mmCIF file of C-alpha atoms in Angstrom:
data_model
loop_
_atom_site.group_PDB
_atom_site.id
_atom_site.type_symbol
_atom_site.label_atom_id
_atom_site.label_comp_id
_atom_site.label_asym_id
_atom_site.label_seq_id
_atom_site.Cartn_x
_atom_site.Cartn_y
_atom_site.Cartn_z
ATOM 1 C CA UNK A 1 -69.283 -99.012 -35.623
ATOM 2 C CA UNK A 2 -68.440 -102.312 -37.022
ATOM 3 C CA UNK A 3 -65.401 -102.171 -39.681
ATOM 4 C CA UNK A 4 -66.074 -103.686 -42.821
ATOM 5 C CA UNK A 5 -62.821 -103.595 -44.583
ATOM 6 C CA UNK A 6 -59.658 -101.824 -44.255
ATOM 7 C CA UNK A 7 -57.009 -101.322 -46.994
ATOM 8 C CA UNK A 8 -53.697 -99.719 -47.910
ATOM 9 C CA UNK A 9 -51.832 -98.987 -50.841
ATOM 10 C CA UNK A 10 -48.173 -97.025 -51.430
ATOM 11 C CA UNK A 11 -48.887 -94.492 -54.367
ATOM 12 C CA UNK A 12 -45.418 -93.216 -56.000
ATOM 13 C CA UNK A 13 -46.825 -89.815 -55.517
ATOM 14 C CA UNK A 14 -45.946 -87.243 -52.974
ATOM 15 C CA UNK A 15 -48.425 -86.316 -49.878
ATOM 16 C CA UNK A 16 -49.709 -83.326 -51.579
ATOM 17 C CA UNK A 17 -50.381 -84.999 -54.838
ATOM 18 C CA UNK A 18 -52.261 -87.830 -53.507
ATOM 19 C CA UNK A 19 -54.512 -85.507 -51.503
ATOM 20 C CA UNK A 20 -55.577 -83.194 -54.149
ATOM 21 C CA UNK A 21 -56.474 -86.107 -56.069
ATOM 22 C CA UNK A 22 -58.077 -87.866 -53.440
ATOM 23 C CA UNK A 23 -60.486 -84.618 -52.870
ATOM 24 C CA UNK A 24 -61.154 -83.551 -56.571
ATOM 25 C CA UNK A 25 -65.029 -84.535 -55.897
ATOM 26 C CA UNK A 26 -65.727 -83.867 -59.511
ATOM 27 C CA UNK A 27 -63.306 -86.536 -60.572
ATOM 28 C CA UNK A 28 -63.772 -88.896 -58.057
ATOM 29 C CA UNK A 29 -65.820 -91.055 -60.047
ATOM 30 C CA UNK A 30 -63.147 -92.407 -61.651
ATOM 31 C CA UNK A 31 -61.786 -94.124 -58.738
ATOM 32 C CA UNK A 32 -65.469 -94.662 -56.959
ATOM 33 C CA UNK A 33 -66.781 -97.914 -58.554
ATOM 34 C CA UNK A 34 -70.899 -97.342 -59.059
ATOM 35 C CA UNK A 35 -70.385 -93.352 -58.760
ATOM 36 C CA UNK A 36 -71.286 -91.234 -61.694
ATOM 37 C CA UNK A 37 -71.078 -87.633 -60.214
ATOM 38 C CA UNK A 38 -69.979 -86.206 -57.155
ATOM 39 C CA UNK A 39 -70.718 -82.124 -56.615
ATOM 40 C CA UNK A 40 -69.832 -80.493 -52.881
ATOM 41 C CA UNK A 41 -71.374 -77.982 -51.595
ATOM 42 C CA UNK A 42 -68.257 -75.674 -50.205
ATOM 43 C CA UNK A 43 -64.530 -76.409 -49.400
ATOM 44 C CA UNK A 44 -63.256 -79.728 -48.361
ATOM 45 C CA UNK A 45 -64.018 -79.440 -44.980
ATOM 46 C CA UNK A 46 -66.343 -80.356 -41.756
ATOM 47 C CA UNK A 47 -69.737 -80.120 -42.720
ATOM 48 C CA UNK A 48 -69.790 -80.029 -46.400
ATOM 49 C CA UNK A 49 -72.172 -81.814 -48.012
ATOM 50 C CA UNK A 50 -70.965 -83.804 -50.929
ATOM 51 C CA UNK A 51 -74.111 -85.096 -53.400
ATOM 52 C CA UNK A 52 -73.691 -88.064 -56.076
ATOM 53 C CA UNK A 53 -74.951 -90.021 -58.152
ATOM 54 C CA UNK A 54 -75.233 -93.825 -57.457
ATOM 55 C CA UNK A 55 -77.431 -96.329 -59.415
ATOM 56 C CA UNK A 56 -79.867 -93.776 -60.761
ATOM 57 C CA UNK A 57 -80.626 -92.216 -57.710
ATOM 58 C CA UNK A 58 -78.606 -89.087 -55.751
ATOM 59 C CA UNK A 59 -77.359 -89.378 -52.436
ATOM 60 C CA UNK A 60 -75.437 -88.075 -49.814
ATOM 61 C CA UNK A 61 -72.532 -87.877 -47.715
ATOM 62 C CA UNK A 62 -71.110 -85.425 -45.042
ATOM 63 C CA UNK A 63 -67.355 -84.452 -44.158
ATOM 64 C CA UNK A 64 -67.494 -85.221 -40.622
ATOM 65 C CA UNK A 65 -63.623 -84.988 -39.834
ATOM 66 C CA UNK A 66 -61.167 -83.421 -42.414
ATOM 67 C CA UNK A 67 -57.393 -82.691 -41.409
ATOM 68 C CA UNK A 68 -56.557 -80.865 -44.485
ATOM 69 C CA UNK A 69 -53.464 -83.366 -45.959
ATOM 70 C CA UNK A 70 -53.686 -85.824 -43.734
ATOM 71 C CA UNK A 71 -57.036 -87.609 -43.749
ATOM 72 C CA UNK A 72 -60.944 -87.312 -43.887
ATOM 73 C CA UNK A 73 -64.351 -89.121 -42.920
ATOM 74 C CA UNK A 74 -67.357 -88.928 -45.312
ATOM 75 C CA UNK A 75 -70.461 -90.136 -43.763
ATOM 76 C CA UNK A 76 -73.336 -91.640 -45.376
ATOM 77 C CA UNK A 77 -76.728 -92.572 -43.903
ATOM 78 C CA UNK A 78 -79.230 -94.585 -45.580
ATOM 79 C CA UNK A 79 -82.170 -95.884 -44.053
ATOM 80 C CA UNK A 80 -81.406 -97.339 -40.476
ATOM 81 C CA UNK A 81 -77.496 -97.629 -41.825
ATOM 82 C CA UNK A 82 -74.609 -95.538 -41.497
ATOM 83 C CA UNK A 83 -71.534 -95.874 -43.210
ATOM 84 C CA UNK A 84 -68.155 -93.908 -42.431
ATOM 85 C CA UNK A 85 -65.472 -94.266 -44.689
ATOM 86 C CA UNK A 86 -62.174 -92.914 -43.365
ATOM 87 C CA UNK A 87 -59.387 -91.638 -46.268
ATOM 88 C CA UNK A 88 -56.386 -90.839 -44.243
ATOM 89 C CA UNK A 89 -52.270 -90.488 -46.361
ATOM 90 C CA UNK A 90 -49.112 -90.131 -44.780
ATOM 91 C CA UNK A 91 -46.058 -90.324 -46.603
ATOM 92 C CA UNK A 92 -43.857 -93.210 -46.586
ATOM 93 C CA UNK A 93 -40.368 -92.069 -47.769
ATOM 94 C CA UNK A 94 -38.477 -91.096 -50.798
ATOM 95 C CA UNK A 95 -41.535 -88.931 -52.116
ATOM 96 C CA UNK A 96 -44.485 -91.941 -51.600
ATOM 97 C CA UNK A 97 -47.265 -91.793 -49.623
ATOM 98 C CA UNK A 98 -49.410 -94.816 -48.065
ATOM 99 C CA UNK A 99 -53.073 -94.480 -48.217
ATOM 100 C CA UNK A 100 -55.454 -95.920 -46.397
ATOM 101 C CA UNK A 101 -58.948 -96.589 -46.744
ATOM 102 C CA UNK A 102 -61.558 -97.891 -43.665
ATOM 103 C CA UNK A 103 -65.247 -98.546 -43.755
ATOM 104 C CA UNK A 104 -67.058 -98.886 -40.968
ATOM 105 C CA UNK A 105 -70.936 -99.443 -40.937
ATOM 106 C CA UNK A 106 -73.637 -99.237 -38.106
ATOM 107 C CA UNK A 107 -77.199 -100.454 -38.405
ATOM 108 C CA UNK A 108 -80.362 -99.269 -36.363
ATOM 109 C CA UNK A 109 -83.937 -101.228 -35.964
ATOM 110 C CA UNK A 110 -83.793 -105.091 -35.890
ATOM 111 C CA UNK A 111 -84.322 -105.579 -39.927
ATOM 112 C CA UNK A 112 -81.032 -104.151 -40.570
ATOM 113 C CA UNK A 113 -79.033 -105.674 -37.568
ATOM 114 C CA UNK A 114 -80.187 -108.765 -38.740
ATOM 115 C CA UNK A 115 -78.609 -107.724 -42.001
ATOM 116 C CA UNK A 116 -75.468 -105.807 -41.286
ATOM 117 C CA UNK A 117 -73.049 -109.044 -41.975
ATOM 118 C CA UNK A 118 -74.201 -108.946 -45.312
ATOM 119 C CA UNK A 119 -73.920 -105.227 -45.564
ATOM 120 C CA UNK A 120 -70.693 -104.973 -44.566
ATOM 121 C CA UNK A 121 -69.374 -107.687 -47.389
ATOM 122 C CA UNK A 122 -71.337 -105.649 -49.565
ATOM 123 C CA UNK A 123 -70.021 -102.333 -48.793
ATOM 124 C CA UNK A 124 -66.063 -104.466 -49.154
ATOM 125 C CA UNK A 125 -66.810 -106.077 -52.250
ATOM 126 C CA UNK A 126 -67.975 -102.916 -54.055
ATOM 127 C CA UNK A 127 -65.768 -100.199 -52.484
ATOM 128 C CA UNK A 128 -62.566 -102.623 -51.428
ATOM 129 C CA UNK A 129 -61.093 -101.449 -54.452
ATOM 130 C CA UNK A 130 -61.507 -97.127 -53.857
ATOM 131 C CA UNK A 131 -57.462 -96.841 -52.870
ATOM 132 C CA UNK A 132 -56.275 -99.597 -55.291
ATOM 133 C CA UNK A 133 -58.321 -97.813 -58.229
ATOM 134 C CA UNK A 134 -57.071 -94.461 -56.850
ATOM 135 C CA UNK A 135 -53.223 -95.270 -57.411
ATOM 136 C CA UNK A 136 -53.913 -96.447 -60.536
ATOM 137 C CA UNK A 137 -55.365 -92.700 -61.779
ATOM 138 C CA UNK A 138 -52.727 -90.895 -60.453
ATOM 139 C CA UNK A 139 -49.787 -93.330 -61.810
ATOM 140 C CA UNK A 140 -51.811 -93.114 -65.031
ATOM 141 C CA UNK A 141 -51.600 -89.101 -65.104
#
């Protein structure tokens, strides 16, 4: 899978802070630009489905890896492309944790191929901002 973007940010939060905000689905939006709604279907774990609400139009993604705390892959596949976007925190001292956020994307059949450069500077300049956005809700309260 070719990465599309990889960031980091150091939130002034504790491990166990960070995560609990990172996996309250129902606010998520707030830190997801172009979500509206996110709903899951069970626990923050492998295999749940999590359902929002994008442009109009539901979609999907599944928890393919979660290490409760530590980090968590959310797969999306739309079309011939499939998108993994891996959430992982670790803390980094004197009650911070660093958070990272990497998107990877794969394409299948020769129309999207041809078309995954562009996808993947899509899929950075819309969601290149998830962990940056994310610090800023949980320093605001």
């Amino acid at each position: 899978m070719a990465q599309a973007f990889s960031v980091e940010e150091i939130i002034p939060r504790p491990v166990p802070q960070v995560w609990a905000a990172l996996t309250d689905w129902p606010n998520a939006h707030r830190w997801m630009p172009g979500i509206d709604a996110i709903t899951a279907d069970g626990e923050t774990a492998e295999g749940t489905e999590l359902t929002f609400r994008a442009r109009g139009k539901d979609r999907s993604s599944t928890i393919v890896r979660c290490v409760a705390g530590q980090s968590i892959v959310l797969r999306s596949v739309q079309g011939g492309v499939t998108a993994d976007y891996t959430y992982e925190v670790h803390e980094h001292g004197d009650g911070t944790s660093r958070v990272t956020l990497t998107a990877g994307c794969q394409s299948t059949g020769v129309l999207w191929r041809a078309m995954s450069p562009l996808l993947r500077i899509a899929i950075r300049a819309s969601d290149g901002k998830q962990i940056r956005l994310l610090k800023a809700m949980i320093e605001e309260g």
